[in-house]
Short mmCIF file of C-alpha atoms and ligand atoms in Angstrom, two decimals:
data_model
loop_
_atom_site.label_atom_id
_atom_site.label_comp_id
_atom_site.label_asym_id
_atom_site.label_seq_id
_atom_site.Cartn_x
_atom_site.Cartn_y
_atom_site.Cartn_z
CA MET A 1 132.55 139.37 117.24
CA SER A 2 131.29 137.21 114.37
CA GLU A 3 128.83 134.41 115.05
CA ARG A 4 131.54 132.01 113.90
CA ASP A 5 134.23 133.31 116.27
CA LEU A 6 135.40 130.86 118.87
CA LEU A 7 135.07 132.18 122.44
CA MET A 8 137.96 130.74 124.47
CA ILE A 9 138.01 132.98 127.56
CA PRO A 10 137.65 131.69 131.14
CA GLY A 11 133.93 132.53 131.19
CA PRO A 12 131.52 133.19 129.71
CA ILE A 13 132.28 130.09 127.68
CA ASN A 14 130.89 128.77 124.41
CA PHE A 15 127.40 127.46 125.10
CA ASP A 16 125.87 124.25 123.86
CA PRO A 17 123.13 124.87 121.26
CA GLY A 18 120.68 122.74 123.27
CA VAL A 19 121.26 124.95 126.32
CA LEU A 20 120.67 128.08 124.23
CA ARG A 21 117.48 126.56 122.78
CA ALA A 22 116.20 126.02 126.32
CA LEU A 23 116.34 129.81 126.76
CA GLY A 24 113.85 130.12 123.93
CA ALA A 25 111.18 127.97 125.56
CA PRO A 26 107.96 129.83 126.42
CA THR A 27 108.32 131.65 129.75
CA ALA A 28 106.46 129.96 132.57
CA GLY A 29 105.42 131.85 135.67
CA HIS A 30 107.70 131.20 138.62
CA THR A 31 104.90 129.50 140.54
CA ALA A 32 103.51 127.50 137.58
CA PRO A 33 103.47 123.77 138.35
CA GLU A 34 105.72 122.92 135.37
CA PHE A 35 108.33 125.46 136.49
CA VAL A 36 108.16 124.29 140.12
CA ALA A 37 108.79 120.70 138.96
CA LEU A 38 111.67 121.82 136.73
CA PHE A 39 113.27 123.88 139.52
CA SER A 40 112.95 120.95 141.91
CA GLN A 41 114.73 118.63 139.44
CA THR A 42 117.33 121.33 138.90
CA LEU A 43 118.15 121.51 142.63
CA ASP A 44 118.56 117.73 142.69
CA MET A 45 120.92 117.89 139.73
CA VAL A 46 122.92 120.70 141.38
CA ARG A 47 123.53 118.31 144.32
CA LYS A 48 124.78 115.65 141.87
CA VAL A 49 127.17 117.99 140.06
CA PHE A 50 128.57 119.40 143.33
CA LEU A 51 128.88 115.80 144.60
CA ALA A 52 126.97 116.86 147.69
CA PRO A 53 123.92 114.57 147.91
CA ASN A 54 122.87 115.99 151.30
CA GLY A 55 123.78 119.65 150.74
CA MET A 56 121.30 122.51 150.48
CA PRO A 57 121.48 124.18 147.06
CA PHE A 58 120.69 127.84 146.42
CA VAL A 59 120.17 129.08 142.86
CA LEU A 60 119.96 132.88 142.81
CA ALA A 61 119.78 135.52 140.09
CA GLY A 62 123.20 137.14 140.04
CA SER A 63 126.81 136.53 139.06
CA GLY A 64 129.58 134.58 140.78
CA THR A 65 130.40 137.58 142.91
CA LEU A 66 126.88 137.42 144.37
CA ALA A 67 127.55 133.78 145.27
CA MET A 68 130.73 134.89 147.11
CA ASP A 69 128.87 137.75 148.80
CA THR A 70 126.04 135.43 149.83
CA ALA A 71 128.36 132.81 151.33
CA VAL A 72 130.19 135.45 153.36
CA CYS A 73 127.31 137.58 154.58
CA ASN A 74 125.32 134.59 155.83
CA MET A 75 128.25 133.02 157.70
CA ILE A 76 130.08 136.04 159.08
CA GLU A 77 129.10 138.21 162.02
CA PRO A 78 131.13 141.34 162.71
CA GLY A 79 134.33 140.46 164.56
CA ASP A 80 134.53 136.83 163.32
CA ARG A 81 138.01 135.79 162.24
CA ALA A 82 138.55 134.55 158.68
CA LEU A 83 141.62 133.12 156.97
CA VAL A 84 141.91 133.67 153.21
CA ILE A 85 144.23 131.37 151.26
CA ALA A 86 145.12 133.78 148.48
CA THR A 87 146.26 132.63 145.04
CA GLY A 88 145.25 135.68 143.02
CA TYR A 89 142.72 138.33 142.13
CA PHE A 90 139.58 136.41 143.13
CA SER A 91 140.98 135.36 146.51
CA ASP A 92 141.64 139.04 147.19
CA ARG A 93 138.06 139.83 146.21
CA MET A 94 136.91 137.30 148.81
CA ALA A 95 139.03 139.10 151.42
CA THR A 96 137.45 142.42 150.45
CA ILE A 97 133.95 140.97 150.83
CA LEU A 98 134.84 139.47 154.22
CA GLU A 99 136.12 142.84 155.43
CA ARG A 100 132.99 144.57 154.15
CA TYR A 101 130.87 142.35 156.41
CA GLY A 102 133.05 143.05 159.41
CA ALA A 103 135.31 139.98 159.54
CA GLU A 104 138.83 140.20 160.95
CA VAL A 105 140.72 138.91 157.94
CA THR A 106 144.12 137.23 157.79
CA ILE A 107 145.51 136.60 154.31
CA ALA A 108 147.98 133.76 153.66
CA ARG A 109 149.29 134.83 150.28
CA ALA A 110 151.03 132.65 147.71
CA ASP A 111 153.74 133.97 145.39
CA VAL A 112 152.31 134.69 141.93
CA GLY A 113 151.83 131.35 140.16
CA ASP A 114 152.29 129.27 143.30
CA VAL A 115 150.12 127.91 146.14
CA VAL A 116 150.47 128.48 149.87
CA PRO A 117 152.37 125.49 151.34
CA LEU A 118 150.24 123.29 153.60
CA ASP A 119 152.53 123.74 156.62
CA ARG A 120 152.10 127.51 156.38
CA VAL A 121 148.31 127.09 156.18
CA GLU A 122 148.41 124.86 159.26
CA ALA A 123 150.54 127.38 161.18
CA GLU A 124 148.07 130.15 160.30
CA LEU A 125 145.08 128.02 161.34
CA LYS A 126 146.76 127.39 164.72
CA ARG A 127 147.69 131.03 165.20
CA VAL A 128 144.50 132.71 163.96
CA LYS A 129 141.89 130.11 164.99
CA PRO A 130 139.49 131.39 162.31
CA LYS A 131 135.77 130.68 162.21
CA MET A 132 136.10 130.33 158.48
CA MET A 133 138.75 129.61 155.87
CA THR A 134 138.26 130.50 152.21
CA LEU A 135 139.97 128.91 149.19
CA THR A 136 139.80 129.73 145.51
CA HIS A 137 139.91 126.34 143.80
CA VAL A 138 141.11 127.82 140.52
CA ASP A 139 142.10 131.46 140.68
CA THR A 140 141.20 132.57 137.20
CA SER A 141 143.82 135.33 137.35
CA THR A 142 146.71 132.82 137.57
CA GLY A 143 145.36 129.45 136.43
CA VAL A 144 146.63 128.00 139.70
CA ALA A 145 144.54 125.21 141.27
CA VAL A 146 144.83 124.54 145.01
CA ASP A 147 144.51 121.12 146.65
CA VAL A 148 140.98 121.53 148.02
CA HIS A 149 140.94 118.07 149.61
CA ALA A 150 144.14 118.59 151.65
CA LEU A 151 143.23 122.18 152.62
CA ALA A 152 139.70 121.22 153.65
CA GLN A 153 141.07 118.43 155.86
CA LEU A 154 143.38 120.93 157.55
CA GLY A 155 140.62 123.50 157.95
CA ARG A 156 138.22 120.97 159.44
CA ALA A 157 140.92 119.63 161.77
CA HIS A 158 141.16 123.17 163.17
CA ASN A 159 137.41 123.57 163.33
CA ALA A 160 137.15 126.20 160.60
CA LEU A 161 134.24 126.31 158.19
CA VAL A 162 135.66 125.72 154.72
CA ILE A 163 134.32 127.87 151.88
CA VAL A 164 135.46 127.13 148.33
CA ASP A 165 135.14 129.56 145.43
CA GLY A 166 134.65 126.99 142.70
CA VAL A 167 133.60 129.46 140.00
CA CYS A 168 136.33 128.28 137.61
CA SER A 169 136.27 124.62 138.67
CA VAL A 170 132.82 123.20 139.51
CA ALA A 171 131.76 120.78 136.73
CA GLY A 172 135.27 120.88 135.23
CA MET A 173 137.68 119.77 137.96
CA GLU A 174 137.38 117.22 140.74
CA LEU A 175 135.67 118.78 143.75
CA ARG A 176 133.94 116.29 146.04
CA GLN A 177 132.11 118.60 148.38
CA GLU A 178 130.59 116.03 150.73
CA GLU A 179 133.40 113.49 150.74
CA TRP A 180 135.95 116.26 151.32
CA ASP A 181 133.77 117.87 154.02
CA VAL A 182 133.59 121.31 152.42
CA ASP A 183 130.93 123.57 153.99
CA ILE A 184 130.12 125.83 151.06
CA VAL A 185 130.99 125.46 147.39
CA LEU A 186 129.90 128.26 145.10
CA THR A 187 129.96 128.93 141.38
CA ALA A 188 128.40 130.96 138.58
CA SER A 189 126.43 129.73 135.59
CA GLN A 190 128.72 131.01 132.82
CA LYS A 191 131.83 128.95 133.51
CA ALA A 192 132.13 125.14 133.46
CA ILE A 193 128.41 124.81 134.27
CA GLY A 194 127.84 126.10 130.73
CA VAL A 195 124.84 128.44 131.08
CA PRO A 196 124.75 132.12 130.05
CA PRO A 197 125.75 134.58 132.80
CA GLY A 198 123.16 135.42 135.42
CA LEU A 199 122.94 132.62 137.99
CA ALA A 200 124.82 132.31 141.27
CA LEU A 201 124.91 128.75 142.63
CA LEU A 202 125.86 127.60 146.12
CA VAL A 203 125.60 124.31 147.99
CA VAL A 204 125.68 124.58 151.77
CA SER A 205 126.41 121.83 154.32
CA ALA A 206 124.08 121.01 157.21
CA ARG A 207 126.81 122.25 159.61
CA ALA A 208 126.99 125.66 157.92
CA LEU A 209 123.19 125.95 157.93
CA GLU A 210 123.13 125.18 161.68
CA MET A 211 125.68 127.95 162.26
CA PHE A 212 123.60 130.29 160.15
CA LYS A 213 120.52 129.49 162.25
CA ALA A 214 122.49 130.16 165.46
CA ARG A 215 123.46 133.71 164.38
CA LYS A 216 123.05 136.42 166.98
CA LYS A 217 122.85 139.32 164.54
CA PRO A 218 120.82 139.65 161.34
CA VAL A 219 122.47 139.17 157.93
CA LEU A 220 123.63 142.55 156.61
CA SER A 221 122.39 141.96 153.04
CA TYR A 222 118.63 141.86 152.61
CA TYR A 223 118.63 140.22 149.17
CA SER A 224 121.14 137.50 150.05
CA ASP A 225 119.78 136.60 153.49
CA TRP A 226 119.14 132.86 153.72
CA ALA A 227 116.28 133.65 156.10
CA ASN A 228 114.56 134.84 152.92
CA TRP A 229 115.86 132.21 150.50
CA LEU A 230 116.02 129.00 152.50
CA PRO A 231 112.21 128.59 152.75
CA VAL A 232 111.95 129.25 149.00
CA MET A 233 114.60 126.66 148.06
CA GLN A 234 113.11 124.15 150.51
CA ALA A 235 109.66 124.71 148.99
CA TYR A 236 110.91 124.17 145.42
CA ASP A 237 112.77 121.11 146.69
CA ALA A 238 109.43 119.78 147.94
CA ARG A 239 107.78 120.72 144.61
CA LYS A 240 105.79 123.55 146.14
CA PRO A 241 105.65 127.11 144.81
CA ALA A 242 107.17 129.88 146.90
CA TYR A 243 108.24 133.46 146.42
CA PHE A 244 110.79 135.87 147.78
CA GLY A 245 112.34 137.43 144.63
CA THR A 246 111.46 136.33 141.11
CA PRO A 247 113.88 133.60 139.98
CA ALA A 248 115.64 133.96 136.62
CA VAL A 249 113.10 131.60 135.08
CA LYS A 250 114.67 131.37 131.60
CA LEU A 251 118.14 130.77 132.96
CA VAL A 252 116.81 128.02 135.23
CA TYR A 253 115.46 126.28 132.10
CA ALA A 254 118.92 126.55 130.55
CA LEU A 255 120.54 125.34 133.77
CA HIS A 256 118.24 122.32 133.84
CA GLU A 257 119.32 121.38 130.31
CA SER A 258 123.03 121.94 130.98
CA LEU A 259 123.00 119.93 134.22
CA ARG A 260 121.14 117.16 132.42
CA GLN A 261 123.92 117.04 129.83
CA ILE A 262 126.66 117.16 132.48
CA ILE A 263 125.13 114.26 134.41
CA ALA A 264 124.57 112.29 131.19
CA GLU A 265 128.29 112.67 130.39
CA GLY A 266 129.14 111.49 133.94
CA MET A 267 131.12 113.54 136.46
CA ASP A 268 134.24 111.34 136.35
CA GLU A 269 134.19 111.26 132.55
CA ARG A 270 133.72 115.00 132.38
CA ILE A 271 136.59 115.71 134.75
CA ALA A 272 138.82 113.31 132.77
CA ARG A 273 137.83 115.00 129.48
CA HIS A 274 138.77 118.42 130.84
CA LYS A 275 142.14 117.05 131.92
CA LYS A 276 142.83 115.48 128.50
CA ILE A 277 141.94 118.68 126.69
CA SER A 278 143.98 120.75 129.11
CA ASP A 279 147.02 118.44 128.78
CA ALA A 280 146.83 118.68 125.00
CA PHE A 281 146.44 122.45 125.03
CA LYS A 282 149.29 122.96 127.50
CA ALA A 283 151.53 120.68 125.43
CA GLY A 284 150.77 122.85 122.40
CA ILE A 285 151.57 126.03 124.34
CA ARG A 286 154.90 124.51 125.42
CA ALA A 287 155.63 123.47 121.85
CA LEU A 288 155.18 127.12 120.84
CA GLY A 289 157.86 127.95 123.42
CA LEU A 290 155.57 129.79 125.84
CA LYS A 291 155.92 129.46 129.61
CA GLN A 292 152.92 129.41 131.91
CA VAL A 293 152.02 131.29 135.10
CA PRO A 294 151.61 128.23 137.39
CA VAL A 295 155.11 127.36 138.54
CA ARG A 296 154.56 123.57 138.54
CA ALA A 297 152.46 121.30 136.32
CA GLU A 298 150.72 119.72 139.37
CA ILE A 299 149.18 123.04 140.42
CA ALA A 300 147.91 124.07 137.00
CA ALA A 301 144.13 124.19 136.51
CA THR A 302 142.60 121.95 133.85
CA THR A 303 139.77 124.37 133.03
CA MET A 304 142.05 127.13 131.73
CA THR A 305 145.64 127.95 130.77
CA ALA A 306 147.62 131.12 131.53
CA PRO A 307 150.57 131.42 129.10
CA TYR A 308 153.20 134.15 129.47
CA LEU A 309 153.81 136.30 126.42
CA PRO A 310 157.21 135.47 124.93
CA ASP A 311 160.03 138.06 125.04
CA GLY A 312 159.46 140.90 122.62
CA ILE A 313 155.71 140.24 122.19
CA ASP A 314 153.15 142.41 123.96
CA ALA A 315 149.40 142.20 124.59
CA LYS A 316 148.74 143.19 120.95
CA LEU A 317 148.93 139.44 120.46
CA ILE A 318 145.38 139.10 121.81
CA GLY A 319 143.96 141.32 119.04
CA LYS A 320 145.97 139.39 116.44
CA ILE A 321 144.63 136.06 117.69
CA ARG A 322 141.15 137.51 117.33
CA GLU A 323 141.85 138.31 113.67
CA TYR A 324 142.13 134.54 113.23
CA GLY A 325 138.66 134.05 114.72
CA VAL A 326 139.56 133.07 118.28
CA VAL A 327 138.84 135.18 121.36
CA VAL A 328 141.21 134.80 124.32
CA ALA A 329 141.44 136.94 127.46
CA GLY A 330 144.08 139.38 128.63
CA GLY A 331 145.90 139.35 131.96
CA LEU A 332 144.04 140.07 135.21
CA HIS A 333 146.53 139.65 138.05
CA PRO A 334 147.82 143.16 138.85
CA ALA A 335 151.45 142.03 139.35
CA ILE A 336 151.76 140.52 135.84
CA ARG A 337 148.79 141.98 133.96
CA GLU A 338 150.72 142.98 130.81
CA LYS A 339 152.86 139.86 130.68
CA TYR A 340 150.47 137.00 130.05
CA PHE A 341 147.09 136.02 128.60
CA ARG A 342 144.39 133.54 129.52
CA VAL A 343 142.57 130.81 127.64
CA GLY A 344 139.50 129.03 128.99
CA HIS A 345 138.77 125.44 127.98
CA MET A 346 135.72 124.26 129.86
CA GLY A 347 132.25 122.91 129.24
CA VAL A 348 131.48 121.74 125.70
CA VAL A 349 135.05 122.54 124.53
CA SER A 350 136.41 120.00 122.02
CA PHE A 351 139.80 118.97 120.65
CA ALA A 352 138.87 120.80 117.45
CA ASP A 353 138.46 124.00 119.49
CA ILE A 354 141.87 123.76 121.12
CA HIS A 355 143.57 122.93 117.81
CA ALA A 356 141.93 125.99 116.25
CA THR A 357 143.06 128.07 119.22
CA LEU A 358 146.66 126.84 119.10
CA SER A 359 146.78 127.43 115.39
CA ALA A 360 145.44 131.00 115.79
CA ILE A 361 148.03 131.71 118.52
CA ASP A 362 150.81 130.28 116.33
CA ARG A 363 149.81 132.42 113.33
CA ALA A 364 149.38 135.56 115.43
CA LEU A 365 152.83 135.04 117.00
CA ARG A 366 154.41 134.64 113.56
CA ASP A 367 152.66 137.79 112.33
CA LEU A 368 154.31 139.66 115.19
CA GLY A 369 157.72 138.29 114.24
CA TYR A 370 158.07 135.53 116.82
CA ARG A 371 159.77 132.25 115.96
CA ALA A 372 159.30 129.39 118.42
CA SER A 373 162.54 128.21 119.98
CA ALA A 374 163.15 124.55 119.26
CA THR A 375 164.91 124.12 122.59
CA LEU A 376 161.85 124.94 124.68
CA GLY A 377 158.86 122.77 125.31
CA ALA A 378 160.19 119.86 127.36
CA PRO A 379 156.99 118.02 128.22
CA GLU A 380 157.58 117.86 131.96
CA LYS A 381 158.02 121.61 132.23
CA LEU A 382 155.40 124.36 132.18
C1 LIG R 401 134.68 134.48 137.30
C2 LIG R 401 135.07 134.26 138.70
C3 LIG R 401 134.45 134.95 139.77
C4 LIG R 401 133.46 136.05 139.56
O1 LIG R 401 132.32 135.66 138.91
P1 LIG R 401 131.38 136.77 138.22
O2 LIG R 401 130.30 135.92 137.64
O3 LIG R 401 132.21 137.47 137.23
O4 LIG R 401 130.90 137.67 139.30
C5 LIG R 401 134.81 134.63 141.05
N1 LIG R 401 135.74 133.70 141.30
C6 LIG R 401 136.36 133.04 140.31
C7 LIG R 401 137.38 132.00 140.67
C8 LIG R 401 136.05 133.30 138.99
O5 LIG R 401 136.67 132.63 138.01
#
């Protein structure tokens, strides 16, 4: 990849130069007063970005999968029932993690490109009576976004803890953790948060922490155990040094800078910008005559787009697009893997970036002999 190539995959994303410069700052020790102060500010900013002013943030060295693993292993005791609302590959991963820690898992599965209807979720909550329900806000394998607010209300009404995998949505789509009463929201640094890969972020409600403290059996992961991490995060919160495992000091500097930028933009403004960019990109994809995986416009994510390959064009298209200087991602959902591709548009993405991407897709399609059909592309259709 050339330094001038445009990275348009659903994470890692293109990083802001200021965030990358923060990585180059001299390395402080993890107990140095300046790092403790910076980590403390970072935790406060995490609360702001998750819209969870009273939540308990955890910032751990690891990827998004560690954030999923951490949420599950601290909440689940063997034999607990869990309901997974499955909209793709990452929801299935959550189910696998739940099973690994001994949960009895029920999966409510959507058709590919669709969501699970609310009445079916309610019926499953009544039937299963789960301790915990998990949602994938945006399943990056389909580009489908679920209605977190409505699902969380249902989950809470049936007394289930609500865990949201927000890896492809936090800081890009509306997710009001506290107002919507979500117990755990988790993400990774390299997606809409805009920091190189390597940090797992979670914000946990007071209710979930109480349930953690009332556990009868120890957490089955040593590294992820909140008994180890909670005192450390609370100490940093109070601007005191603490140690369990060395934090990813450099990445925390970068996270501080990225969160500062996100908050300076304003959460509402940022969410609106992602929607505008997504609308424009999706309109361009329709104009090229390509259909999308989400079956209705209302359930399409605004952080990414998942276009189907047109008839007669295969995944070679992705390599062709790259020849025009733009990197997009291949399919991930096992049922349709060879039939579609994925484009991320989160973080510092601009209109110039999506125009360059559309133009590269257009040229690559033409190179492969495709001519856009003038009859496709009605704006109300995906
Ligand atoms: C990327 C992603 C993950 C996994 O994150 P990693 O950092 O790759 O471990 C989990 N869930 C969703 C929705 C994602 O988009």
